[in-house]
XYZ file of C-alpha atoms in Angstrom:
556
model
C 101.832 226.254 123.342
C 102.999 229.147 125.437
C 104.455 227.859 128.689
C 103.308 229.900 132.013
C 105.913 231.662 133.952
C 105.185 229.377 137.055
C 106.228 226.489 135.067
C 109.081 228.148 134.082
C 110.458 229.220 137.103
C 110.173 225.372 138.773
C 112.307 224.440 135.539
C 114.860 226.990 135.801
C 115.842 227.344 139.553
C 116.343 223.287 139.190
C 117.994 223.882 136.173
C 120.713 226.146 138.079
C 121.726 222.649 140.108
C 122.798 220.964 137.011
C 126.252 219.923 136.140
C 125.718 218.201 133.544
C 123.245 217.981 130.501
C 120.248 215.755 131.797
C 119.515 212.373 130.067
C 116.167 212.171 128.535
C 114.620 208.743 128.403
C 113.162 207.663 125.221
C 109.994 206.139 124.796
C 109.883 202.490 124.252
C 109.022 201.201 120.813
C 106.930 198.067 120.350
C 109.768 196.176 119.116
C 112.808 197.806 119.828
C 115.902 196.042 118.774
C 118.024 194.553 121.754
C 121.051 196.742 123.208
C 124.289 196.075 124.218
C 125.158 197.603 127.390
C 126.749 201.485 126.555
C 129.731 202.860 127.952
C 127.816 205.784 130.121
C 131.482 207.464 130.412
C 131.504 208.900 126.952
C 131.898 212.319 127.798
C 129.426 215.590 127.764
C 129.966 217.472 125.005
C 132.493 220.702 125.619
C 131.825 223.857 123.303
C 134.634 225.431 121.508
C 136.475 227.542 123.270
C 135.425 231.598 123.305
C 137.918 233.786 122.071
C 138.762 236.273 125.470
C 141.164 239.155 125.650
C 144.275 237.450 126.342
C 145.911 237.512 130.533
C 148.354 239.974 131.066
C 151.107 238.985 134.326
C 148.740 240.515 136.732
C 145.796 237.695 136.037
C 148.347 235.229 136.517
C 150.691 236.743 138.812
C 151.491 233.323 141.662
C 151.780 230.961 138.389
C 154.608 232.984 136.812
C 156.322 233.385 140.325
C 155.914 229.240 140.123
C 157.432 229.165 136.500
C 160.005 231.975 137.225
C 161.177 229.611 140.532
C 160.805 226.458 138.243
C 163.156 227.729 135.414
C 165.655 229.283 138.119
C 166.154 225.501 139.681
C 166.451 223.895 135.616
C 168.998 226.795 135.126
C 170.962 224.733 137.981
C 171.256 221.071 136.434
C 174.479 220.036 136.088
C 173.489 219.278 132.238
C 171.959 222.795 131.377
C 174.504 225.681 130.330
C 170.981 228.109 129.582
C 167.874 228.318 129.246
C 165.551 231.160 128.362
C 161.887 230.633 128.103
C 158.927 232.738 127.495
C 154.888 232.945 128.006
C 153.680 234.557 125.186
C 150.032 236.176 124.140
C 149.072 238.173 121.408
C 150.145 241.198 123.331
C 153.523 239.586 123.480
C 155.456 237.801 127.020
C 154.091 238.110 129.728
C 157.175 236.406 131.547
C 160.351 235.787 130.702
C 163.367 234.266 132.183
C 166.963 234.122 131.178
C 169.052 232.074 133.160
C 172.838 230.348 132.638
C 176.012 230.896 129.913
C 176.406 232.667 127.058
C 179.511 231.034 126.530
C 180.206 227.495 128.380
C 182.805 225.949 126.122
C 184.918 228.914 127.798
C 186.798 228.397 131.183
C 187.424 231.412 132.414
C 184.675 233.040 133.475
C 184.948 236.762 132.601
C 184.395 235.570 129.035
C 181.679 233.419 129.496
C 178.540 236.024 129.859
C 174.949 235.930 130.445
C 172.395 234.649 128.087
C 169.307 237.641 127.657
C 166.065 237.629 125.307
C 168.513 238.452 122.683
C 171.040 235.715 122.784
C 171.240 233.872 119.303
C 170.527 229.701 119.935
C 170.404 227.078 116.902
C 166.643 225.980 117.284
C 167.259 222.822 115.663
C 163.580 221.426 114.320
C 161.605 224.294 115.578
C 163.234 225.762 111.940
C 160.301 222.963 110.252
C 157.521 225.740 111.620
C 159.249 228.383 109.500
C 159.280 226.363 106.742
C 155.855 225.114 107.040
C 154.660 228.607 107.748
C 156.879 230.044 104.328
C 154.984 226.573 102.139
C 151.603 228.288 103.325
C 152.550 232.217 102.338
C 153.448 230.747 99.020
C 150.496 228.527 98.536
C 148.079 231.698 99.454
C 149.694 233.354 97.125
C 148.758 231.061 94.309
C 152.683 229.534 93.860
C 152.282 226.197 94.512
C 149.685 223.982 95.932
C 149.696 221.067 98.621
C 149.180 218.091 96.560
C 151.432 219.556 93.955
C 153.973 216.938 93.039
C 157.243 217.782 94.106
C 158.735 216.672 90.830
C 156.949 219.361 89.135
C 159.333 221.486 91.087
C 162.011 219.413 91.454
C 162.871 217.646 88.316
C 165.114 214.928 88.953
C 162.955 214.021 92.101
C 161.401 210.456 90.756
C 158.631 209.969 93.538
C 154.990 210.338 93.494
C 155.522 212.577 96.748
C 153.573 215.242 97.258
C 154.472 218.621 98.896
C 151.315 217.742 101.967
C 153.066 214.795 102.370
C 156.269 216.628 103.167
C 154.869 218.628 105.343
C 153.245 216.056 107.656
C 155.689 213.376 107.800
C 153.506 211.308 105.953
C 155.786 210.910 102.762
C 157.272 207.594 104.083
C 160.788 209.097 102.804
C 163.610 208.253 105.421
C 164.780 210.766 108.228
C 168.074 211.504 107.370
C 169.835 210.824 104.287
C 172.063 210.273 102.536
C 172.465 207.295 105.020
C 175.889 206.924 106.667
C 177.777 203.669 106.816
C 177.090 201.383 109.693
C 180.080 198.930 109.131
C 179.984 198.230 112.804
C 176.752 196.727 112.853
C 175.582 194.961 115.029
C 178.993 195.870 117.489
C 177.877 199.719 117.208
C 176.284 202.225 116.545
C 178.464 204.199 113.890
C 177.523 205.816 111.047
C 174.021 206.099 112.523
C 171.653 209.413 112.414
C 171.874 212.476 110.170
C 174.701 214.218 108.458
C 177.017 215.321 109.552
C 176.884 212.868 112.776
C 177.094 209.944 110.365
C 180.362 210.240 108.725
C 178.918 212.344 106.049
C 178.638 216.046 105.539
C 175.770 217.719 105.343
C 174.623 217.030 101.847
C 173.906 219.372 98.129
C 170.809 218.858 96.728
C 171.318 216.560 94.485
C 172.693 213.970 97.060
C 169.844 214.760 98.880
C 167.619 213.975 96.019
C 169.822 211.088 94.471
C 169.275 209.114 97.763
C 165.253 209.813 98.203
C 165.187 208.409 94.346
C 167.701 205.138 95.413
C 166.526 204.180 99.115
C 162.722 202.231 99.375
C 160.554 204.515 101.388
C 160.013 203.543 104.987
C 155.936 202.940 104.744
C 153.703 203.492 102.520
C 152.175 207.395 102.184
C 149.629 208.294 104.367
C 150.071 205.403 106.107
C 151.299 206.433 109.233
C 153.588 209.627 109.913
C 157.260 208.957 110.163
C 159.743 211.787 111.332
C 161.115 213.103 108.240
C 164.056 215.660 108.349
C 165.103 215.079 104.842
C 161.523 215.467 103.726
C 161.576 218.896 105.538
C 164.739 219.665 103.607
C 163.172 218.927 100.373
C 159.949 221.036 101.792
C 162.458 224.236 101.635
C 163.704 223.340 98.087
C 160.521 222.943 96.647
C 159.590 226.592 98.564
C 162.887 228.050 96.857
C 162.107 226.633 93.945
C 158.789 227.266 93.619
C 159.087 230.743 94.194
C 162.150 231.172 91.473
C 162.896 234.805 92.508
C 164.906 233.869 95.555
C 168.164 232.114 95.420
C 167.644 229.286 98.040
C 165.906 228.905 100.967
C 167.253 230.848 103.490
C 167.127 234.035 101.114
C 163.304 233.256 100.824
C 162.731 232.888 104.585
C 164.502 236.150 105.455
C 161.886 237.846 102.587
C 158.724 236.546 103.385
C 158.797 235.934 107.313
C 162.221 237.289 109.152
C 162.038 240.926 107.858
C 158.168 241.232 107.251
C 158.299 239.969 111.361
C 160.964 242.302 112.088
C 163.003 239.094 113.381
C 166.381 240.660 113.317
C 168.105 237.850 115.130
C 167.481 234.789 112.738
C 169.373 233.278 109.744
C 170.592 230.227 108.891
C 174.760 230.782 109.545
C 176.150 232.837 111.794
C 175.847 236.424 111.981
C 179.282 238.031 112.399
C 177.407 240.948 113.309
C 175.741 239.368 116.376
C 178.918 236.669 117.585
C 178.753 238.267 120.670
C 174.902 237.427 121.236
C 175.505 233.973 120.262
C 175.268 231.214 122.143
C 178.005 228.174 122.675
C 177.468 225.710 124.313
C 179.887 222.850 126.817
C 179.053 220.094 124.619
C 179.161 219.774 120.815
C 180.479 223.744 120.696
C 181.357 223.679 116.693
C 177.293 223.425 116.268
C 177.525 227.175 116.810
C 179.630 227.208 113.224
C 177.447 224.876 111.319
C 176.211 225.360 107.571
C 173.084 222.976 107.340
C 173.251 224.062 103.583
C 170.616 224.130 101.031
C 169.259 221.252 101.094
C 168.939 220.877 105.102
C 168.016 224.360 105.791
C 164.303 223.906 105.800
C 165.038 220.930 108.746
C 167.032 222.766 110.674
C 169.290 225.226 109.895
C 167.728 228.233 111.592
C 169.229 230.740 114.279
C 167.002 232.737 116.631
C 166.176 234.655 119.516
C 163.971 234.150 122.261
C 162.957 237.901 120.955
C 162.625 236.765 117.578
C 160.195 233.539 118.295
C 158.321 235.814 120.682
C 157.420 237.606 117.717
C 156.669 234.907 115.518
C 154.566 233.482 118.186
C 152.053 236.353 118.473
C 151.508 236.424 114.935
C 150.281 232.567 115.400
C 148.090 233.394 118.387
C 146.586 236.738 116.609
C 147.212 236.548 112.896
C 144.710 239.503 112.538
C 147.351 241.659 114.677
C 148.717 244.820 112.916
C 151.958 242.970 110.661
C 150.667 239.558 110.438
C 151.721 238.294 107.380
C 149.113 235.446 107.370
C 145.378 234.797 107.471
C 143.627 233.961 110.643
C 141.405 231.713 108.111
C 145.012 230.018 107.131
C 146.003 229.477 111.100
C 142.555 227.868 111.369
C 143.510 225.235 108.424
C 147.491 225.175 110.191
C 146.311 224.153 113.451
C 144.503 221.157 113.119
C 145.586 216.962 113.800
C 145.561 215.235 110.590
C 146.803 211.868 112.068
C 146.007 211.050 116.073
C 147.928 207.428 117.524
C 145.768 205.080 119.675
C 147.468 206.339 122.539
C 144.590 208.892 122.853
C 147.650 211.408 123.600
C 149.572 212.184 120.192
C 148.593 213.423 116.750
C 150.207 214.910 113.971
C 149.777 218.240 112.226
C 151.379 220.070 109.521
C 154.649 220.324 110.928
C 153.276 219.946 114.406
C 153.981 217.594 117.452
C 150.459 217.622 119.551
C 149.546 216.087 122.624
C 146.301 216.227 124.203
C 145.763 217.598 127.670
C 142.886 218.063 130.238
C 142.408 221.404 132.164
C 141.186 222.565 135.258
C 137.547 221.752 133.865
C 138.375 218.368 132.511
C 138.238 219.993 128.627
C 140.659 218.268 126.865
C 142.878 220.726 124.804
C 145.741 220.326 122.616
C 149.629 221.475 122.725
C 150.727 222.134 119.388
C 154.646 221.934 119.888
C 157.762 221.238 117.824
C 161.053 220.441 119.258
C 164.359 220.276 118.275
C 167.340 218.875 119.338
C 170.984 218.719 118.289
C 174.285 217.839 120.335
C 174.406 221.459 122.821
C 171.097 222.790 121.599
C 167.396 221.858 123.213
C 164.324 223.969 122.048
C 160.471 223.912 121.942
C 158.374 226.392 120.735
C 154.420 225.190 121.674
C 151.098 226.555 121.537
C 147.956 226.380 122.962
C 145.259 227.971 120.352
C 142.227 227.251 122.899
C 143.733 229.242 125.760
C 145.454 232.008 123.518
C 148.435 231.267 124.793
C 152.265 229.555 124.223
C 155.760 228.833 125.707
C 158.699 228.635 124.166
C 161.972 227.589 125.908
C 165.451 227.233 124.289
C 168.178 225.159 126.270
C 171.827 224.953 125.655
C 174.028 222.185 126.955
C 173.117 217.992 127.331
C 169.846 218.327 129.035
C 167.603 216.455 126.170
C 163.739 217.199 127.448
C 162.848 220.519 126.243
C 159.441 218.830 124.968
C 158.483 218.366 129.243
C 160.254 222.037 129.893
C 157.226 223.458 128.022
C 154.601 220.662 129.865
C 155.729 221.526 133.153
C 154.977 225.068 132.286
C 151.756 224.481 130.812
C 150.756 222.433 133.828
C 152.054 225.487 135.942
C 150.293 228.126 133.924
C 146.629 226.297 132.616
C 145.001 225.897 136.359
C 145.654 230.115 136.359
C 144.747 231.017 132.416
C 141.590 229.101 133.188
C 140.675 230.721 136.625
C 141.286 233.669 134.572
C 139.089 232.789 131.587
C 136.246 231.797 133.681
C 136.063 234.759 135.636
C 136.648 236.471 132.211
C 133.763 234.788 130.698
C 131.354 235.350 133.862
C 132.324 239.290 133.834
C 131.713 239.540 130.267
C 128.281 237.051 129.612
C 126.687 235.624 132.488
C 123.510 236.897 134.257
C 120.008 237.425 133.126
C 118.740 240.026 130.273
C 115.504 241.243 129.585
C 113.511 243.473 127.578
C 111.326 245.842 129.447
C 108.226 243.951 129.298
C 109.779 240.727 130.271
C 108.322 238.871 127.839
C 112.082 237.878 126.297
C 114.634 236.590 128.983
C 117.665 234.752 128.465
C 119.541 233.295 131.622
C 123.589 233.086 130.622
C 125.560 230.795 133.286
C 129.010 229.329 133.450
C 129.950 225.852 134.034
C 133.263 223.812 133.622
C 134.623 226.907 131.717
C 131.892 226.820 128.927
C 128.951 229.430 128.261
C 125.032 227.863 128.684
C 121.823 229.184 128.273
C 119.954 228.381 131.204
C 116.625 230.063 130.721
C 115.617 230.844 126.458
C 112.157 232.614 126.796
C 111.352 234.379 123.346
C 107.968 236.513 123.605
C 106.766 234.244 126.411
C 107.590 230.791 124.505
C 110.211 228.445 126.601
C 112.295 227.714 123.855
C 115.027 225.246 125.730
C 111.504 223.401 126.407
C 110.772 223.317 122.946
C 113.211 221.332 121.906
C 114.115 219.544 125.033
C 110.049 218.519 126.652
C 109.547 219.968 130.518
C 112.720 218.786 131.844
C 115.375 220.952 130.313
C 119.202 220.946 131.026
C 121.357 224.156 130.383
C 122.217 224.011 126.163
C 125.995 225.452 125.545
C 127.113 228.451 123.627
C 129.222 228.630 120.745
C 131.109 231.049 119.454
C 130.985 231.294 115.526
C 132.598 234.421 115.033
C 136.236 235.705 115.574
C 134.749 238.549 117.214
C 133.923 237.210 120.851
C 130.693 238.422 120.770
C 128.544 235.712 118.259
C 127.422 232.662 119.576
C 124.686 229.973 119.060
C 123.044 227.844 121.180
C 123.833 224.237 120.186
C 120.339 222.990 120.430
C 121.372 219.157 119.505
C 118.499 216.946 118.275
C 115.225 217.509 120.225
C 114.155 214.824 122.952
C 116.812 212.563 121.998
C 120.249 212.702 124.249
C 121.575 209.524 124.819
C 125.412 208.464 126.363
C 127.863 207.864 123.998
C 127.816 210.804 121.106
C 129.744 213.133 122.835
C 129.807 216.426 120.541
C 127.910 214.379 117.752
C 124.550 215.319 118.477
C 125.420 219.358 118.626
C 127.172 219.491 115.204
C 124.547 217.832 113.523
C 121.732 219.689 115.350
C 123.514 222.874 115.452
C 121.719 224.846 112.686
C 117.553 223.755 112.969
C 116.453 226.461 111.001
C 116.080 230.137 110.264
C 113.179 233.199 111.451
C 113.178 236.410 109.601
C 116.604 235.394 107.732
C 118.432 234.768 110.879
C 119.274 231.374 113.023
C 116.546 230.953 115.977
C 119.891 229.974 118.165
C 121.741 233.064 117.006
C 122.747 235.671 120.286
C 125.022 238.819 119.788
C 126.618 240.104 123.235
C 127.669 243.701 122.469
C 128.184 246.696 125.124
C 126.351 249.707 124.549
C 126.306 252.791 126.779
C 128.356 251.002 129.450
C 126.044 248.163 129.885
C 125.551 245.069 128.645
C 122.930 243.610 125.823
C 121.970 240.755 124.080
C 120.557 240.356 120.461
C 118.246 237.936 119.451
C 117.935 238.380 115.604
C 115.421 235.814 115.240
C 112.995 237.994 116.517
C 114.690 241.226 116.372
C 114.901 241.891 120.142
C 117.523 243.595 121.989
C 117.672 242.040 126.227
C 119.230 244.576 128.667
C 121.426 242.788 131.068
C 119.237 243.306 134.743
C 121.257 240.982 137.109
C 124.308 238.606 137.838
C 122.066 236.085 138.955
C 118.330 234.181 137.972
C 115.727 237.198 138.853
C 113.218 234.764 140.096
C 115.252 233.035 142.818
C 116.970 236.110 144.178
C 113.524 237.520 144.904
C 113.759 240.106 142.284
């Protein structure tokens, strides 16, 4: 039944009001089961987030004068010899500061220097990415697999262990052996923590391996994640190993990721060539000297630059970018929670720390961070996929907290990235196309930071009507392409929209079927000539973009 324009502009110009999808009742069955009383605060669903061009300083000019002001009063704690930081895009930084001592184990100060992008910190656990990114070149390459054993590697390893497990913290194998000593106990804490700090140096492999095989695992596997940094040393044996052209870890890291990235600054000891770049710092100095050795490079041996990780981090936010020397299909698999706590705040990733967040639109999104932390050295590298953007910030001195260095950042950047992307998004989607007998006319809005289809009239047929009965609501767009451009309409399940399925309904209504080969909720933005168009494969039409706003109720 073809619905009459008049009809459809009462729907539509009421439709514009909306904030929210509208609530269809459902008719009442004869004998309908009783209810308990729902929790109505179950979210709307949010679409995915479109991929935009990434902001460049300008778009965000007053929050980087707030982070810029922010890291120049950290710089001034008592217990913070440096810190350099960075906001990072695919493009690369768009800010950077560098503030505090090169050198603060030295008194006088001629010899102490300035820290600069370049400066050479220990980054602690932020080494685990590395070695979680190196595990994934080598299992794209065929070499070894995730649920490999890591016996079949390793073989005097006795454990069922496999080398997902490592990766995740969800081997149940001990933080840090060998275990020191604690004599003391229960008068003190000696011979507690992780080689070397607990009497004991840091260890070979096979004392590594010798006390996985003799200490009980701390839970079960897959369980729940525990902290692992001797799993994450084993991780980089099992990558050394499993390579076999390489002799250890750090030679294989410097192959397949430090010189493909051009990373000039990292290793795993100190370069004599770069001493004067490196940093020291007032507290626990002889870090600057440690060899983490074989077995505890892959936990956290690694040197860097704020340079360096800048590098590194564009690759993760653009691994299609000229030099990337990994898939953007193997980022998707990276950056996803494979364990989330009933906090509702933390999960657990392949290597990653993430906590969830809420932005400016109340869309939750999710920081995927790892710190790191030794006696002098403080660092977080984080990332937030949804925005296409990260932080990094590497500290030297006592100040612990580098994990709330990069949250007070995001909280000072994400109100301006998504001003930005919403402003991005109306520029580049929103306002009403047609074809030139206006019997096809799509109506693009944005709300809350998402794309919706307001108005879906296909050859003079009210499609959002269709599946939704006289009183439609806006239905979202989302992207399915890496392009920007290819979206569907996520339709749900027609005339039934309860509370309480947040995204549940979309996913399993998002694909109702197919016209002339092609998805009925399929639309292609594209620019052509300088102005914008729409394609609607279903029915092979191309819309011309007329107006920012509904025709009808700007009197056009």
């Amino acid at each position: 039944m073809a619905f009459k324009l008049a009809q459809l502009l009462v729907i539509a110009c009421a439709a514009l009001s909306l904030s929210e999808h509208a609530v269809l009742a459902i008719p009442k069955r004869s004998a309908s089961p009783p209810r308990r009383k729902r929790d109505s605060s179950t979210p709307t669903c949010f679409a995915p987030a479109a991929k935009l061009p990434p902001p460049k300083a300008a778009d965000v000019k007053s929050a980087i004068a707030a982070a810029d002001e922010y890291l120049f009063e950290l710089s001034q704690a008592p217990d913070v010899d440096s810190v350099v930081a960075a906001v990072v895009t695919p493009d690369g930084s768009i800010y950077e500061g560098t503030y505090g001592l090169l050198r603060a184990n030295e008194t006088d100060p001629a010899s102490q220097g300035k820290v600069d992008r370049d400066s050479v910190y220990r980054i602690a656990s932020v080494t685990k990415v590395f070695t979680s990114w190196e595990a994934y070149i080598l299992r794209d390459r065929g070499v070894l697999g995730w649920d490999d054993k890591v016996k079949k590697y390793l073989p005097t390893f006795k454990l069922e262990t496999t080398i997902r497990q490592l990766a995740t913290h969800n081997s149940g194998i001990g933080s840090d052996l060998p275990a020191g000593n604690m004599s003391n106990w229960p008068h003190g804490l000696e011979g507690s923590g992780s080689p070397p700090d607990n009497g004991l140096p840091f260890p070979t492999e096979d004392a590594t391996i010798n006390a996985i095989n003799s200490m009980p695992l701390v839970v079960p596997p897959y369980s729940v994640p525990i902290y692992s940094n001797t799993a994450y040393g084993i991780l980089g044996l099992v990558n050394a190993a499993a390579d076999g052209a390489t002799t250890g870890y750090a030679a294989l890291a410097k192959r397949d990721i430090f010189t493909p990235l051009d990373m000039t600054s990292s290793s795993f000891t100190t370069n004599p060539a770069l001493k004067s770049k490196t940093v020291v710092a007032s507290v626990a100095s002889y870090e600057v000297d440690y060899d983490f050795l074989n077995a505890m490079n892959g936990a956290g041996g690694q040197m860097s630059s704020l340079a360096d990780l800048v590098k590194s981090q564009q690759i993760l936010l653009d691994p299609s970018r000229k030099g990337s020397n990994i898939s953007p299909y193997t980022v998707r698999e990276w950056m996803r929670p494979l364990y989330s706590f009933a906090d509702d705040f933390y999960e657990v990733g392949h290597v990653w720390e993430i906590v969830k967040r809420k932005d400016s639109f109340g869309r939750t999104y999710r920081i995927y961070e790892k710190n790191g932390a030794l006696g002098g050295f403080h660092t977080v590298y984080a990332l937030n996929p949804d925005s296409g953007y990260g932080v990094i910030a590497l500290t030297s001195g006592s100040h612990f907290d580098a994990h709330n260095i990069a949250w007070d950042l995001f909280d000072i950047l994400q109100p301006s990235v998504d001003a930005y992307r919403a402003a991005t998004l109306k520029n580049t989607y929103s306002g009403t196309y047609l074809t030139a007998d206006k019997s096809n006319k799509v109506f693009i809005s944005v709300r809350n930071g998402n794309l919706y289809a307001d108005q879906f009239l296909l050859e003079d047929e009210d499609v959002l009507a269709a599946f939704q009965g006289p009183k439609t609501s806006p239905v979202a767009l989302w992207p399915v392409a890496e392009d920007g451009l290819t979206f569907r309409l996520s339709f749900g399940i027609p005339g039934f929209t309860p509370p309480n399925y947040g995204c549940i309904l979309d996913t399993i209504g998002f694909d109702p079927g197919y016209s002339r080969g092609k998805a009925i909720g399929l639309v292609q933005f594209a620019v052509e000539g300088g102005k914008k168009v729409l394609y609607v494969p279903s029915i092979g039409a191309k819309l011309s973009w007329v107006s920012s706003g509904f025709p009808e109720c700007e009197g056009y």
